[in-house]
GROMACS .gro file of C-alpha atoms in nm:
model
  345
    1MET     CA    1   4.690  -3.093   1.823
    2GLN     CA    2   4.559  -3.237   2.144
    3VAL     CA    3   4.727  -3.235   2.477
    4SER     CA    4   4.676  -3.505   2.718
    5LYS     CA    5   4.487  -3.435   3.088
    6SER     CA    6   4.798  -3.635   3.227
    7ILE     CA    7   5.016  -3.323   3.089
    8ILE     CA    8   4.841  -3.037   3.177
    9SER     CA    9   4.779  -3.197   3.514
   10ALA     CA   10   5.123  -3.258   3.583
   11ALA     CA   11   5.234  -2.897   3.484
   12ALA     CA   12   4.952  -2.770   3.734
   13ALA     CA   13   5.070  -2.967   3.998
   14ALA     CA   14   5.472  -2.839   3.915
   15PHE     CA   15   5.318  -2.433   3.906
   16VAL     CA   16   5.131  -2.498   4.232
   17GLY     CA   17   5.416  -2.661   4.371
   18VAL     CA   18   5.698  -2.380   4.268
   19VAL     CA   19   5.439  -2.152   4.416
   20ALA     CA   20   5.433  -2.328   4.749
   21THR     CA   21   5.795  -2.340   4.755
   22SER     CA   22   5.853  -1.965   4.690
   23ALA     CA   23   5.554  -1.883   4.978
   24SER     CA   24   5.735  -2.153   5.235
   25SER     CA   25   6.086  -1.982   5.154
   26LEU     CA   26   5.901  -1.654   5.248
   27ALA     CA   27   5.756  -1.761   5.553
   28GLU     CA   28   6.121  -1.916   5.625
   29ASP     CA   29   6.348  -1.602   5.558
   30ALA     CA   30   6.439  -1.403   5.881
   31GLU     CA   31   6.332  -1.039   5.861
   32VAL     CA   32   6.509  -0.753   5.686
   33LYS     CA   33   6.489  -0.420   5.731
   34LEU     CA   34   6.543  -0.157   5.464
   35ARG     CA   35   6.591   0.197   5.496
   36LEU     CA   36   6.398   0.460   5.233
   37SER     CA   37   6.510   0.776   5.235
   38HIS     CA   38   6.324   1.091   5.041
   39ASN     CA   39   6.305   1.448   5.061
   40LEU     CA   40   5.996   1.549   5.091
   41PRO     CA   41   5.779   1.578   5.446
   42THR     CA   42   5.526   1.363   5.524
   43ASN     CA   43   5.193   1.553   5.415
   44ASN     CA   44   5.336   1.545   5.087
   45ALA     CA   45   5.164   1.245   4.824
   46LEU     CA   46   5.478   1.110   4.762
   47HIS     CA   47   5.518   1.039   5.110
   48TYR     CA   48   5.142   0.879   5.192
   49GLY     CA   49   5.036   0.828   4.817
   50VAL     CA   50   5.351   0.672   4.646
   51LEU     CA   51   5.642   0.555   4.862
   52GLU     CA   52   5.413   0.429   5.166
   53PRO     CA   53   5.170   0.194   4.946
   54TRP     CA   54   5.510   0.067   4.767
   55ALA     CA   55   5.700  -0.038   5.095
   56LYS     CA   56   5.382  -0.188   5.213
   57SER     CA   57   5.331  -0.401   4.952
   58ILE     CA   58   5.639  -0.513   4.940
   59ALA     CA   59   5.599  -0.628   5.321
   60GLU     CA   60   5.282  -0.785   5.229
   61ALA     CA   61   5.406  -0.978   4.915
   62SER     CA   62   5.720  -1.150   5.118
   63LYS     CA   63   5.474  -1.245   5.392
   64GLY     CA   64   5.629  -0.977   5.657
   65SER     CA   65   5.998  -1.070   5.590
   66ILE     CA   66   6.100  -0.734   5.426
   67ASN     CA   67   5.990  -0.430   5.628
   68ILE     CA   68   6.100  -0.088   5.460
   69GLU     CA   69   6.119   0.181   5.747
   70ILE     CA   70   6.084   0.564   5.537
   71TYR     CA   71   6.258   0.839   5.670
   72PRO     CA   72   6.108   1.155   5.526
   73ALA     CA   73   6.194   1.517   5.493
   74GLN     CA   74   6.587   1.478   5.443
   75GLN     CA   75   6.603   1.334   5.783
   76LEU     CA   76   6.931   1.123   5.652
   77GLY     CA   77   7.068   1.363   5.421
   78PRO     CA   78   7.009   1.624   5.200
   79ALA     CA   79   6.821   1.581   4.848
   80LYS     CA   80   7.112   1.643   4.611
   81ASP     CA   81   7.301   1.311   4.818
   82HIS     CA   82   7.036   1.048   4.778
   83TYR     CA   83   7.216   0.874   4.482
   84ASN     CA   84   7.538   0.882   4.699
   85MET     CA   85   7.318   0.712   4.993
   86ALA     CA   86   7.218   0.447   4.779
   87ARG     CA   87   7.522   0.367   4.638
   88ASP     CA   88   7.750   0.392   4.966
   89GLY     CA   89   7.487   0.209   5.204
   90ILE     CA   90   7.369   0.512   5.360
   91VAL     CA   91   7.053   0.418   5.297
   92ASP     CA   92   6.935   0.052   5.160
   93ILE     CA   93   6.679   0.259   4.899
   94ALA     CA   94   6.654   0.587   4.813
   95PHE     CA   95   6.418   0.853   4.639
   96TYR     CA   96   6.583   1.079   4.399
   97LEU     CA   97   6.562   1.347   4.151
   98VAL     CA   98   6.759   1.242   3.925
   99GLY     CA   99   6.839   1.607   3.751
  100ILE     CA  100   6.917   1.735   4.052
  101GLU     CA  101   7.321   1.719   4.046
  102PRO     CA  102   7.408   1.928   3.722
  103GLY     CA  103   7.583   1.738   3.448
  104ARG     CA  104   7.587   1.411   3.601
  105PHE     CA  105   7.391   1.207   3.452
  106PRO     CA  106   7.358   1.383   3.111
  107ILE     CA  107   7.153   1.085   2.941
  108VAL     CA  108   6.836   1.079   3.175
  109SER     CA  109   6.835   1.459   3.155
  110ALA     CA  110   6.675   1.437   2.823
  111ALA     CA  111   6.349   1.323   3.022
  112GLU     CA  112   6.346   1.685   3.146
  113ILE     CA  113   6.350   1.896   2.866
  114PRO     CA  114   6.059   2.171   2.867
  115PHE     CA  115   5.716   2.058   2.717
  116MET     CA  116   5.783   1.660   2.700
  117VAL     CA  117   5.492   1.513   2.906
  118SER     CA  118   5.095   1.477   2.876
  119ASP     CA  119   5.061   1.205   3.076
  120ASN     CA  120   5.272   1.115   3.413
  121GLY     CA  121   5.157   0.727   3.428
  122LYS     CA  122   5.204   0.663   3.068
  123GLY     CA  123   5.496   0.930   3.014
  124SER     CA  124   5.650   0.702   3.370
  125ARG     CA  125   5.612   0.395   3.182
  126ALA     CA  126   5.795   0.502   2.875
  127LEU     CA  127   6.099   0.642   3.096
  128TYR     CA  128   6.155   0.356   3.276
  129GLU     CA  129   6.144   0.128   2.973
  130TRP     CA  130   6.335   0.375   2.792
  131TYR     CA  131   6.641   0.429   3.095
  132GLN     CA  132   6.675   0.038   3.095
  133SER     CA  133   6.923   0.052   2.779
  134TYR     CA  134   7.128   0.338   2.980
  135ALA     CA  135   7.129   0.277   3.341
  136ALA     CA  136   7.338   0.004   3.386
  137SER     CA  137   7.610   0.254   3.254
  138GLU     CA  138   7.503   0.559   3.336
  139MET     CA  139   7.382   0.457   3.702
  140ALA     CA  140   7.589   0.121   3.716
  141ASP     CA  141   7.645   0.190   4.095
  142VAL     CA  142   7.257   0.102   4.233
  143LYS     CA  143   6.980  -0.103   4.090
  144VAL     CA  144   6.766   0.135   3.945
  145CYS     CA  145   6.411  -0.007   4.054
  146ALA     CA  146   6.135   0.243   3.934
  147MET     CA  147   6.147   0.559   3.742
  148PHE     CA  148   5.850   0.847   3.735
  149TYR     CA  149   5.802   1.156   3.671
  150ASP     CA  150   5.651   1.411   3.919
  151GLY     CA  151   5.341   1.599   3.977
  152GLY     CA  152   5.484   1.884   3.720
  153GLY     CA  153   5.567   2.223   3.761
  154THR     CA  154   5.498   2.574   3.693
  155ILE     CA  155   5.624   2.942   3.807
  156HIS     CA  156   5.515   3.089   4.136
  157SER     CA  157   5.640   3.465   4.161
  158LYS     CA  158   5.602   3.818   4.322
  159LYS     CA  159   5.455   3.925   3.998
  160LYS     CA  160   5.281   3.785   3.661
  161ILE     CA  161   5.509   3.655   3.409
  162GLU     CA  162   5.335   3.553   3.124
  163VAL     CA  163   5.616   3.530   2.831
  164PRO     CA  164   5.958   3.482   2.878
  165ALA     CA  165   6.081   3.842   2.862
  166ASP     CA  166   5.870   3.881   3.203
  167LEU     CA  167   6.169   3.698   3.372
  168ALA     CA  168   6.431   3.916   3.265
  169GLY     CA  169   6.647   3.991   3.582
  170LEU     CA  170   6.477   3.808   3.834
  171LYS     CA  171   6.605   3.546   4.061
  172ILE     CA  172   6.414   3.262   4.049
  173ARG     CA  173   6.485   2.913   4.197
  174SER     CA  174   6.534   2.574   3.960
  175PRO     CA  175   6.471   2.260   4.008
  176ASN     CA  176   6.720   2.110   3.772
  177VAL     CA  177   6.914   2.161   3.480
  178MET     CA  178   6.656   2.186   3.210
  179ALA     CA  179   6.468   2.472   3.392
  180ALA     CA  180   6.741   2.654   3.488
  181GLU     CA  181   6.858   2.640   3.121
  182LEU     CA  182   6.528   2.777   2.954
  183TYR     CA  183   6.505   3.059   3.263
  184ARG     CA  184   6.865   3.146   3.156
  185LEU     CA  185   6.765   3.215   2.840
  186ALA     CA  186   6.447   3.388   2.911
  187GLY     CA  187   6.687   3.654   3.082
  188ALA     CA  188   6.653   3.536   3.471
  189SER     CA  189   6.907   3.410   3.729
  190PRO     CA  190   6.830   3.039   3.783
  191VAL     CA  191   6.930   2.911   4.133
  192GLN     CA  192   6.910   2.554   4.191
  193MET     CA  193   6.858   2.449   4.534
  194SER     CA  194   6.591   2.176   4.652
  195ALA     CA  195   6.231   2.205   4.740
  196ASN     CA  196   6.295   2.278   5.118
  197ASP     CA  197   6.545   2.537   5.069
  198ALA     CA  198   6.361   2.718   4.835
  199ALA     CA  199   6.054   2.814   5.018
  200GLU     CA  200   6.286   2.963   5.292
  201ALA     CA  201   6.475   3.138   4.983
  202VAL     CA  202   6.142   3.310   4.924
  203GLU     CA  203   6.054   3.442   5.246
  204ARG     CA  204   6.422   3.565   5.274
  205GLY     CA  205   6.390   3.741   4.945
  206VAL     CA  206   6.681   3.545   4.822
  207VAL     CA  207   6.502   3.475   4.519
  208ASP     CA  208   6.200   3.642   4.371
  209ALA     CA  209   6.010   3.342   4.226
  210ILE     CA  210   5.980   2.972   4.211
  211SER     CA  211   5.954   2.617   4.019
  212PHE     CA  212   5.697   2.439   4.204
  213PRO     CA  213   5.401   2.192   4.181
  214TRP     CA  214   5.081   2.326   4.262
  215LYS     CA  215   5.030   2.184   4.587
  216LEU     CA  216   5.385   2.184   4.704
  217VAL     CA  217   5.444   2.601   4.685
  218GLN     CA  218   5.151   2.579   4.958
  219ALA     CA  219   5.243   2.298   5.211
  220LEU     CA  220   5.616   2.428   5.232
  221GLY     CA  221   5.464   2.816   5.292
  222ALA     CA  222   5.605   2.978   4.941
  223ASP     CA  223   5.246   3.093   4.898
  224ARG     CA  224   5.259   3.369   5.149
  225ALA     CA  225   5.497   3.590   4.935
  226LEU     CA  226   5.462   3.450   4.577
  227LYS     CA  227   5.075   3.547   4.461
  228PHE     CA  228   5.101   3.480   4.094
  229HIS     CA  229   5.090   3.136   3.965
  230MET     CA  230   5.121   3.034   3.517
  231ASP     CA  231   4.872   2.794   3.499
  232THR     CA  232   5.070   2.573   3.265
  233THR     CA  233   5.267   2.302   3.286
  234LEU     CA  234   5.624   2.394   3.180
  235TYR     CA  235   5.851   2.065   3.280
  236SER     CA  236   5.782   1.723   3.481
  237LEU     CA  237   6.106   1.610   3.698
  238GLY     CA  238   6.225   1.260   3.638
  239THR     CA  239   6.260   1.063   3.960
  240ALA     CA  240   6.390   0.742   4.040
  241ILE     CA  241   6.368   0.450   4.321
  242LEU     CA  242   6.770   0.348   4.377
  243ILE     CA  243   6.844   0.044   4.584
  244ASN     CA  244   7.217   0.007   4.734
  245LYS     CA  245   7.326  -0.330   4.541
  246SER     CA  246   7.493  -0.507   4.860
  247SER     CA  247   7.128  -0.474   5.032
  248TYR     CA  248   6.939  -0.626   4.759
  249ASP     CA  249   7.219  -0.874   4.705
  250ARG     CA  250   7.184  -1.017   5.149
  251LEU     CA  251   6.836  -1.067   4.997
  252SER     CA  252   6.709  -1.441   4.976
  253ASP     CA  253   6.626  -1.560   4.610
  254ALA     CA  254   6.215  -1.550   4.729
  255GLN     CA  255   6.263  -1.191   4.870
  256LYS     CA  256   6.453  -1.086   4.568
  257ALA     CA  257   6.158  -1.198   4.313
  258VAL     CA  258   5.929  -0.961   4.558
  259VAL     CA  259   6.122  -0.685   4.550
  260ASP     CA  260   6.185  -0.742   4.155
  261SER     CA  261   5.799  -0.766   4.117
  262HIS     CA  262   5.804  -0.418   4.272
  263CYS     CA  263   6.050  -0.284   4.004
  264ASN     CA  264   5.925  -0.250   3.673
  265ALA     CA  265   5.726  -0.063   3.426
  266ASP     CA  266   5.391  -0.141   3.564
  267TRP     CA  267   5.476   0.020   3.926
  268SER     CA  268   5.638   0.278   3.756
  269GLU     CA  269   5.325   0.393   3.562
  270ARG     CA  270   5.133   0.327   3.868
  271LEU     CA  271   5.319   0.516   4.148
  272PRO     CA  272   5.319   0.844   4.026
  273LYS     CA  273   4.913   0.902   4.027
  274ALA     CA  274   4.848   0.995   4.407
  275TRP     CA  275   5.147   1.261   4.352
  276THR     CA  276   4.969   1.394   4.032
  277ASP     CA  277   4.628   1.418   4.207
  278TYR     CA  278   4.759   1.588   4.493
  279GLU     CA  279   4.939   1.854   4.322
  280TYR     CA  280   4.662   1.943   4.081
  281GLU     CA  281   4.439   1.978   4.414
  282GLY     CA  282   4.667   2.247   4.504
  283ARG     CA  283   4.554   2.453   4.179
  284GLY     CA  284   4.201   2.406   4.264
  285VAL     CA  285   4.266   2.584   4.647
  286LEU     CA  286   4.501   2.890   4.474
  287LEU     CA  287   4.169   2.925   4.263
  288GLN     CA  288   3.951   2.990   4.533
  289ASN     CA  289   4.202   3.209   4.675
  290SER     CA  290   4.100   3.588   4.622
  291GLU     CA  291   4.496   3.681   4.728
  292HIS     CA  292   4.598   3.457   4.455
  293THR     CA  293   4.619   3.538   4.054
  294ILE     CA  294   4.636   3.203   3.818
  295ASN     CA  295   4.720   3.371   3.447
  296PRO     CA  296   4.625   3.130   3.161
  297ILE     CA  297   4.894   3.161   2.894
  298SER     CA  298   4.764   3.225   2.572
  299ASP     CA  299   4.850   3.037   2.303
  300GLU     CA  300   5.061   3.266   2.147
  301ASN     CA  301   5.264   3.346   2.437
  302LEU     CA  302   5.292   2.923   2.489
  303GLN     CA  303   5.508   2.904   2.143
  304GLU     CA  304   5.728   3.164   2.253
  305TRP     CA  305   5.798   2.902   2.559
  306LYS     CA  306   5.789   2.660   2.381
  307LYS     CA  307   6.029   2.799   2.106
  308LEU     CA  308   6.285   2.882   2.405
  309ALA     CA  309   6.247   2.485   2.500
  310GLU     CA  310   6.427   2.411   2.189
  311GLY     CA  311   6.718   2.592   2.296
  312VAL     CA  312   6.700   2.384   2.617
  313LYS     CA  313   6.729   2.063   2.395
  314ALA     CA  314   6.973   2.246   2.160
  315LYS     CA  315   7.179   2.311   2.487
  316TRP     CA  316   7.169   1.909   2.605
  317ALA     CA  317   7.250   1.780   2.252
  318GLN     CA  318   7.579   2.006   2.216
  319ASP     CA  319   7.632   1.914   2.642
  320VAL     CA  320   7.573   1.486   2.593
  321ALA     CA  321   7.765   1.505   2.217
  322ALA     CA  322   8.072   1.652   2.388
  323LYS     CA  323   8.061   1.304   2.630
  324GLY     CA  324   8.045   1.042   2.317
  325VAL     CA  325   7.660   1.041   2.335
  326GLU     CA  326   7.433   1.017   1.958
  327GLY     CA  327   7.169   1.284   2.107
  328GLU     CA  328   6.928   1.263   1.841
  329LYS     CA  329   6.908   0.897   1.893
  330VAL     CA  330   6.857   0.908   2.269
  331PHE     CA  331   6.603   1.176   2.225
  332GLY     CA  332   6.412   1.058   1.949
  333GLU     CA  333   6.393   0.708   2.155
  334LEU     CA  334   6.244   0.835   2.461
  335THR     CA  335   6.004   1.075   2.217
  336ASP     CA  336   5.922   0.775   2.039
  337LEU     CA  337   5.824   0.566   2.348
  338LEU     CA  338   5.572   0.894   2.461
  339ALA     CA  339   5.438   0.932   2.132
  340LYS     CA  340   5.347   0.508   2.169
  341TYR     CA  341   5.170   0.564   2.478
  342LYS     CA  342   5.007   0.869   2.406
  343ALA     CA  343   5.224   1.045   2.706
  344ALA     CA  344   5.401   1.311   2.437
  345TYR     CA  345   5.323   1.711   2.531
   0.00000   0.00000   0.00000
């Protein structure tokens, strides 16, 4: 079937007209300032390698009509409050750790069960796509813009930890409910707190060990007291960029289109790369430091940790079943996507 040149020309002209109209609309839009809050310091790659480039891209795509001001290091509120801050309009945009509030978002917590993800980029695409079916009900108060995994965490401690039994009797900082359950099953006493608070807790002797990514343990100074490090990734934290609905609604149609173009699976996959690279640089630094011991975990010992993780999954399934959620279905959907993108552990 042949298509006349006149039809093609008309279609091309229409497309150019739409693009020109959109660009013209952006040029005419009044500047909007949006406040974005997160919990980590400016020397962390989440700030300069993830959120700053994302905000800059939005500014450029909107021809300067959207200006995102970033407030790091919990300046506007503690990490655990960032969902409420986005919901209530205290901030326009919030970076949120999805498992930081025990029991609040049970479905998305499945993404943080230990030994889930092997590739943070592809895994983040799977996470975003999977949660689209549930975000409208579980996080109905906000616009879930993007979701991605952090650099992954392990145990940094005052003594050598190789098998779960080595944690017995220790107090350990846990970043979320799933890691806490893993450590509880090992006989430890998990204490859930923000990364910033955890570093201070180490100095004061409140905890004997912490769950952190590699570079963060150094960036916050916890490496001064913690000299032993498990050389494996036990878990990865699920994170989200959340937008206040009223802040989004007040944007022009052209500005909404720009924001929407930065709220998708492609950006979710792209965002964690700098953060992941940054964290693994920290492992290299500690390897070169004679004061620190990075202990490999044998396949046999790793199987002990994985067996413990099955108990974490069982507890999660039991908890969500009590809330009317089909745990096996939800978990299966996520693991199928992780497998599809070759990002399963």
